[in-house]
Amino acid sequence: MRFGHRKGRDTRITTHVGLVARAFGADEFILANTDAKGPLQTITDICSRWGGAEFKTGTVTNWKKAITDFQKNGGVVCHLTMYGMPLSDSLPKLQQHLGQKKNLLVFVGAEKVPSEIYDLVDFNVAVGNQPHSEVGALAVFLDRLLDGRPVEDTSRFSDAKLSIVPQEHGKKTLEKT
Ligand code: SAM
């Protein structure tokens, strides 16, 4: 769940949060507290060309209800914040929870997030205690949580119309008919 979106300023960042979610192993991207549609449209377009029709995108207006409903259904909510607990300490605890096949919702902000989020969530996790970016934080978090599997798995996105043949130099893209 991406909370907030500053129109103009955040257009690419919000899209990139969604694209990182898709590429690094999430099933869904939820945009909260904004009526912006552009990022969701771009992510859907990417999915139609590069695969991932099953990757869901959506919006919620009542972000707090969405979070508490998710928890009531047995899900675990993790807020990425530079004020949280170190990633290395948090991951084993989080993985223990998720071992029981629970769903995980990762919450990232744009600008300042509501202070109540810190108490509402199950985990506040810092990817280092320095300010950086929701895109960077999400990528590192998912990569560490999933041991790099989604980004290494070339069989993901089997419905893609386009795929890349890795090259040491130059570019090669295959278009499926
Ligand atoms: N000054 C803002 C605040 O008070 O939250 C920071 C906003 S930062 C540009 C946007 C988002 O990036 C934050 O809401 C958080 O989700 C994420 N973020 C930035 N640095 C982080 C860090 N060191 N660890 C985890 N998440 C971070």
mmCIF file of C-alpha atoms and ligand atoms in Angstrom:
data_model
loop_
_atom_site.group_PDB
_atom_site.id
_atom_site.type_symbol
_atom_site.label_atom_id
_atom_site.label_comp_id
_atom_site.label_asym_id
_atom_site.label_seq_id
_atom_site.Cartn_x
_atom_site.Cartn_y
_atom_site.Cartn_z
ATOM 1 C CA MET A 1 0.000 0.000 0.000
ATOM 2 C CA ARG A 2 1.352 3.325 -1.104
ATOM 3 C CA PHE A 3 -0.024 6.127 1.094
ATOM 4 C CA GLY A 4 -0.393 9.518 -0.583
ATOM 5 C CA HIS A 5 0.659 10.976 -3.886
ATOM 6 C CA ARG A 6 1.729 14.560 -4.582
ATOM 7 C CA LYS A 7 0.345 15.282 -8.049
ATOM 8 C CA GLY A 8 3.041 16.322 -10.479
ATOM 9 C CA ARG A 9 5.911 15.764 -8.091
ATOM 10 C CA ASP A 10 5.241 12.068 -7.308
ATOM 11 C CA THR A 11 3.980 10.780 -10.661
ATOM 12 C CA ARG A 12 7.034 8.671 -11.473
ATOM 13 C CA ILE A 13 7.813 7.757 -7.867
ATOM 14 C CA THR A 14 4.330 6.340 -7.233
ATOM 15 C CA THR A 15 4.515 4.403 -10.501
ATOM 16 C CA HIS A 16 7.946 3.101 -9.523
ATOM 17 C CA VAL A 17 6.681 1.884 -6.148
ATOM 18 C CA GLY A 18 4.094 -0.168 -8.061
ATOM 19 C CA LEU A 19 6.630 -1.453 -10.592
ATOM 20 C CA VAL A 20 9.048 -2.458 -7.836
ATOM 21 C CA ALA A 21 6.198 -4.233 -6.036
ATOM 22 C CA ARG A 22 5.413 -6.195 -9.238
ATOM 23 C CA ALA A 23 9.032 -6.988 -10.144
ATOM 24 C CA PHE A 24 10.127 -7.892 -6.616
ATOM 25 C CA GLY A 25 7.339 -10.334 -5.824
ATOM 26 C CA ALA A 26 4.186 -8.602 -4.580
ATOM 27 C CA ASP A 27 0.743 -9.701 -5.830
ATOM 28 C CA GLU A 28 -0.982 -6.358 -5.616
ATOM 29 C CA PHE A 29 -0.415 -2.603 -5.521
ATOM 30 C CA ILE A 30 -2.862 -0.443 -3.583
ATOM 31 C CA LEU A 31 -2.861 3.322 -3.803
ATOM 32 C CA ALA A 32 -4.335 5.030 -0.745
ATOM 33 C CA ASN A 33 -5.395 8.564 0.092
ATOM 34 C CA THR A 34 -5.339 9.936 -3.448
ATOM 35 C CA ASP A 35 -7.573 9.979 -6.514
ATOM 36 C CA ALA A 36 -4.591 9.853 -8.905
ATOM 37 C CA LYS A 37 -5.180 7.348 -11.701
ATOM 38 C CA GLY A 38 -2.068 7.863 -13.865
ATOM 39 C CA PRO A 39 0.284 5.532 -11.966
ATOM 40 C CA LEU A 40 -2.241 2.676 -11.983
ATOM 41 C CA GLN A 41 -2.793 3.101 -15.728
ATOM 42 C CA THR A 42 0.962 2.986 -16.387
ATOM 43 C CA ILE A 43 1.398 -0.139 -14.242
ATOM 44 C CA THR A 44 -1.500 -1.855 -16.047
ATOM 45 C CA ASP A 45 0.086 -0.955 -19.408
ATOM 46 C CA ILE A 46 3.410 -2.437 -18.280
ATOM 47 C CA CYS A 47 1.646 -5.624 -17.165
ATOM 48 C CA SER A 48 -0.082 -5.973 -20.533
ATOM 49 C CA ARG A 49 3.261 -5.812 -22.392
ATOM 50 C CA TRP A 50 5.707 -7.338 -19.907
ATOM 51 C CA GLY A 51 3.327 -9.809 -18.253
ATOM 52 C CA GLY A 52 1.594 -10.091 -14.930
ATOM 53 C CA ALA A 53 -2.071 -9.884 -15.826
ATOM 54 C CA GLU A 54 -2.688 -11.394 -12.385
ATOM 55 C CA PHE A 55 -0.898 -8.466 -10.688
ATOM 56 C CA LYS A 56 -3.739 -6.458 -9.168
ATOM 57 C CA THR A 57 -3.884 -2.697 -8.807
ATOM 58 C CA GLY A 58 -6.472 -0.655 -6.975
ATOM 59 C CA THR A 59 -7.235 2.283 -4.748
ATOM 60 C CA VAL A 60 -8.650 2.642 -1.261
ATOM 61 C CA THR A 61 -10.169 5.785 0.183
ATOM 62 C CA ASN A 62 -10.387 4.548 3.774
ATOM 63 C CA TRP A 63 -6.795 3.382 4.287
ATOM 64 C CA LYS A 64 -7.272 2.737 8.009
ATOM 65 C CA LYS A 65 -10.238 0.430 7.455
ATOM 66 C CA ALA A 66 -8.337 -1.365 4.690
ATOM 67 C CA ILE A 67 -5.477 -2.026 7.111
ATOM 68 C CA THR A 68 -7.623 -3.131 10.053
ATOM 69 C CA ASP A 69 -9.768 -5.355 7.781
ATOM 70 C CA PHE A 70 -6.576 -6.929 6.436
ATOM 71 C CA GLN A 71 -5.419 -7.628 9.997
ATOM 72 C CA LYS A 72 -8.833 -9.009 11.016
ATOM 73 C CA ASN A 73 -8.491 -11.465 8.126
ATOM 74 C CA GLY A 74 -5.218 -12.691 9.609
ATOM 75 C CA GLY A 75 -2.835 -10.526 7.581
ATOM 76 C CA VAL A 76 0.330 -8.892 8.892
ATOM 77 C CA VAL A 77 1.056 -5.212 8.220
ATOM 78 C CA CYS A 78 4.580 -3.842 7.991
ATOM 79 C CA HIS A 79 5.310 -0.114 7.710
ATOM 80 C CA LEU A 80 8.635 0.828 6.119
ATOM 81 C CA THR A 81 9.996 3.847 7.955
ATOM 82 C CA MET A 82 13.417 5.178 8.818
ATOM 83 C CA TYR A 83 12.181 5.427 12.437
ATOM 84 C CA GLY A 84 11.492 1.684 12.665
ATOM 85 C CA MET A 85 13.480 -1.278 13.914
ATOM 86 C CA PRO A 86 16.457 -2.523 11.895
ATOM 87 C CA LEU A 87 15.604 -4.762 8.944
ATOM 88 C CA SER A 88 17.931 -7.586 10.028
ATOM 89 C CA ASP A 89 16.306 -7.765 13.473
ATOM 90 C CA SER A 90 12.773 -7.521 12.095
ATOM 91 C CA LEU A 91 13.001 -10.068 9.271
ATOM 92 C CA PRO A 92 13.209 -13.241 11.411
ATOM 93 C CA LYS A 93 10.213 -12.107 13.495
ATOM 94 C CA LEU A 94 8.247 -11.204 10.401
ATOM 95 C CA GLN A 95 9.149 -14.465 8.679
ATOM 96 C CA GLN A 96 8.012 -16.381 11.754
ATOM 97 C CA HIS A 97 4.588 -14.732 11.456
ATOM 98 C CA LEU A 98 4.425 -15.293 7.713
ATOM 99 C CA GLY A 99 5.455 -18.934 8.113
ATOM 100 C CA GLN A 100 1.863 -19.560 9.070
ATOM 101 C CA LYS A 101 0.923 -18.619 5.489
ATOM 102 C CA LYS A 102 -0.349 -15.200 6.413
ATOM 103 C CA ASN A 103 -0.606 -12.414 3.877
ATOM 104 C CA LEU A 104 1.644 -9.396 4.202
ATOM 105 C CA LEU A 105 0.736 -5.781 3.484
ATOM 106 C CA VAL A 106 3.691 -3.409 3.179
ATOM 107 C CA PHE A 107 2.868 0.250 3.813
ATOM 108 C CA VAL A 108 5.059 3.023 2.378
ATOM 109 C CA GLY A 109 4.529 6.781 2.454
ATOM 110 C CA ALA A 110 5.057 9.694 0.104
ATOM 111 C CA GLU A 111 5.270 12.695 2.382
ATOM 112 C CA LYS A 112 4.562 12.625 6.120
ATOM 113 C CA VAL A 113 2.389 9.657 7.097
ATOM 114 C CA PRO A 114 -0.345 9.867 9.791
ATOM 115 C CA SER A 115 1.249 9.295 13.206
ATOM 116 C CA GLU A 116 -1.354 6.660 14.143
ATOM 117 C CA ILE A 117 0.105 4.294 11.545
ATOM 118 C CA TYR A 118 3.029 3.527 13.883
ATOM 119 C CA ASP A 119 0.678 1.944 16.438
ATOM 120 C CA LEU A 120 -1.745 0.438 13.969
ATOM 121 C CA VAL A 121 0.777 -1.768 12.169
ATOM 122 C CA ASP A 122 2.368 -4.996 13.390
ATOM 123 C CA PHE A 123 5.926 -4.011 12.425
ATOM 124 C CA ASN A 124 7.718 -0.712 11.828
ATOM 125 C CA VAL A 125 10.835 -1.617 9.855
ATOM 126 C CA ALA A 126 13.757 0.594 8.872
ATOM 127 C CA VAL A 127 15.940 -0.110 5.869
ATOM 128 C CA GLY A 128 18.730 1.728 7.625
ATOM 129 C CA ASN A 129 17.918 4.700 9.840
ATOM 130 C CA GLN A 130 18.688 7.305 7.174
ATOM 131 C CA PRO A 131 16.055 9.048 5.052
ATOM 132 C CA HIS A 132 15.984 7.787 1.449
ATOM 133 C CA SER A 133 13.145 6.617 -0.725
ATOM 134 C CA GLU A 134 10.025 4.484 -0.677
ATOM 135 C CA VAL A 135 11.206 2.912 -3.954
ATOM 136 C CA GLY A 136 14.601 1.973 -2.525
ATOM 137 C CA ALA A 137 13.148 0.842 0.805
ATOM 138 C CA LEU A 138 10.550 -1.402 -0.856
ATOM 139 C CA ALA A 139 13.057 -2.990 -3.241
ATOM 140 C CA VAL A 140 15.563 -3.814 -0.510
ATOM 141 C CA PHE A 141 12.838 -5.016 1.856
ATOM 142 C CA LEU A 142 11.191 -7.388 -0.659
ATOM 143 C CA ASP A 143 14.526 -8.641 -1.947
ATOM 144 C CA ARG A 144 15.716 -9.493 1.574
ATOM 145 C CA LEU A 145 12.348 -10.966 2.596
ATOM 146 C CA LEU A 146 12.148 -13.229 -0.468
ATOM 147 C CA ASP A 147 15.892 -13.961 -0.752
ATOM 148 C CA GLY A 148 16.031 -12.460 -4.248
ATOM 149 C CA ARG A 149 13.850 -15.228 -5.715
ATOM 150 C CA PRO A 150 11.317 -13.134 -7.683
ATOM 151 C CA VAL A 151 13.949 -11.078 -9.495
ATOM 152 C CA GLU A 152 15.964 -14.195 -10.395
ATOM 153 C CA ASP A 153 12.968 -16.216 -11.582
ATOM 154 C CA THR A 154 12.868 -16.013 -15.375
ATOM 155 C CA SER A 155 9.671 -18.075 -15.562
ATOM 156 C CA ARG A 156 7.600 -15.354 -13.913
ATOM 157 C CA PHE A 157 5.393 -13.269 -16.204
ATOM 158 C CA SER A 158 4.844 -16.126 -18.650
ATOM 159 C CA ASP A 159 2.003 -14.121 -20.228
ATOM 160 C CA ALA A 160 4.428 -11.396 -21.389
ATOM 161 C CA LYS A 161 4.250 -10.132 -24.976
ATOM 162 C CA LEU A 162 7.799 -8.832 -24.627
ATOM 163 C CA SER A 163 10.802 -10.453 -23.024
ATOM 164 C CA ILE A 164 14.473 -9.613 -22.837
ATOM 165 C CA VAL A 165 17.328 -11.849 -23.913
ATOM 166 C CA PRO A 166 20.103 -10.820 -21.517
ATOM 167 C CA GLN A 167 23.130 -9.424 -23.337
ATOM 168 C CA GLU A 168 26.597 -8.554 -22.105
ATOM 169 C CA HIS A 169 26.569 -5.580 -24.463
ATOM 170 C CA GLY A 170 23.722 -4.061 -26.429
ATOM 171 C CA LYS A 171 20.018 -4.761 -26.247
ATOM 172 C CA LYS A 172 17.798 -7.590 -27.383
ATOM 173 C CA THR A 173 14.057 -7.799 -26.860
ATOM 174 C CA LEU A 174 11.885 -10.614 -28.149
ATOM 175 C CA GLU A 175 8.341 -9.954 -29.194
ATOM 176 C CA LYS A 176 6.023 -12.944 -28.882
ATOM 177 C CA THR A 177 3.353 -13.329 -31.513
HETATM 178 N N1 SAM B 1 10.068 12.858 5.894
HETATM 179 C C1 SAM B 1 9.182 11.795 5.556
HETATM 180 C C2 SAM B 1 8.561 11.191 6.786
HETATM 181 O O1 SAM B 1 8.492 11.847 7.787
HETATM 182 O O2 SAM B 1 8.081 10.055 6.736
HETATM 183 C C3 SAM B 1 9.960 10.783 4.752
HETATM 184 C C4 SAM B 1 9.267 10.511 3.490
HETATM 185 S S1 SAM B 1 10.165 9.457 2.443
HETATM 186 C C5 SAM B 1 10.523 10.453 1.086
HETATM 187 C C6 SAM B 1 8.837 8.487 1.804
HETATM 188 C C7 SAM B 1 8.761 7.092 2.340
HETATM 189 O O3 SAM B 1 9.983 6.399 2.087
HETATM 190 C C8 SAM B 1 8.530 6.935 3.823
HETATM 191 O O4 SAM B 1 7.180 7.125 4.174
HETATM 192 C C9 SAM B 1 8.978 5.493 4.030
HETATM 193 O O5 SAM B 1 7.953 4.574 3.721
HETATM 194 C C10 SAM B 1 10.117 5.337 3.002
HETATM 195 N N2 SAM B 1 11.457 5.427 3.604
HETATM 196 C C11 SAM B 1 12.344 6.442 3.484
HETATM 197 N N3 SAM B 1 13.474 6.167 4.145
HETATM 198 C C12 SAM B 1 13.316 4.929 4.693
HETATM 199 C C13 SAM B 1 14.136 4.087 5.493
HETATM 200 N N4 SAM B 1 15.354 4.439 5.883
HETATM 201 N N5 SAM B 1 13.650 2.884 5.862
HETATM 202 C C14 SAM B 1 12.418 2.494 5.477
HETATM 203 N N6 SAM B 1 11.595 3.260 4.734
HETATM 204 C C15 SAM B 1 12.035 4.453 4.344
#
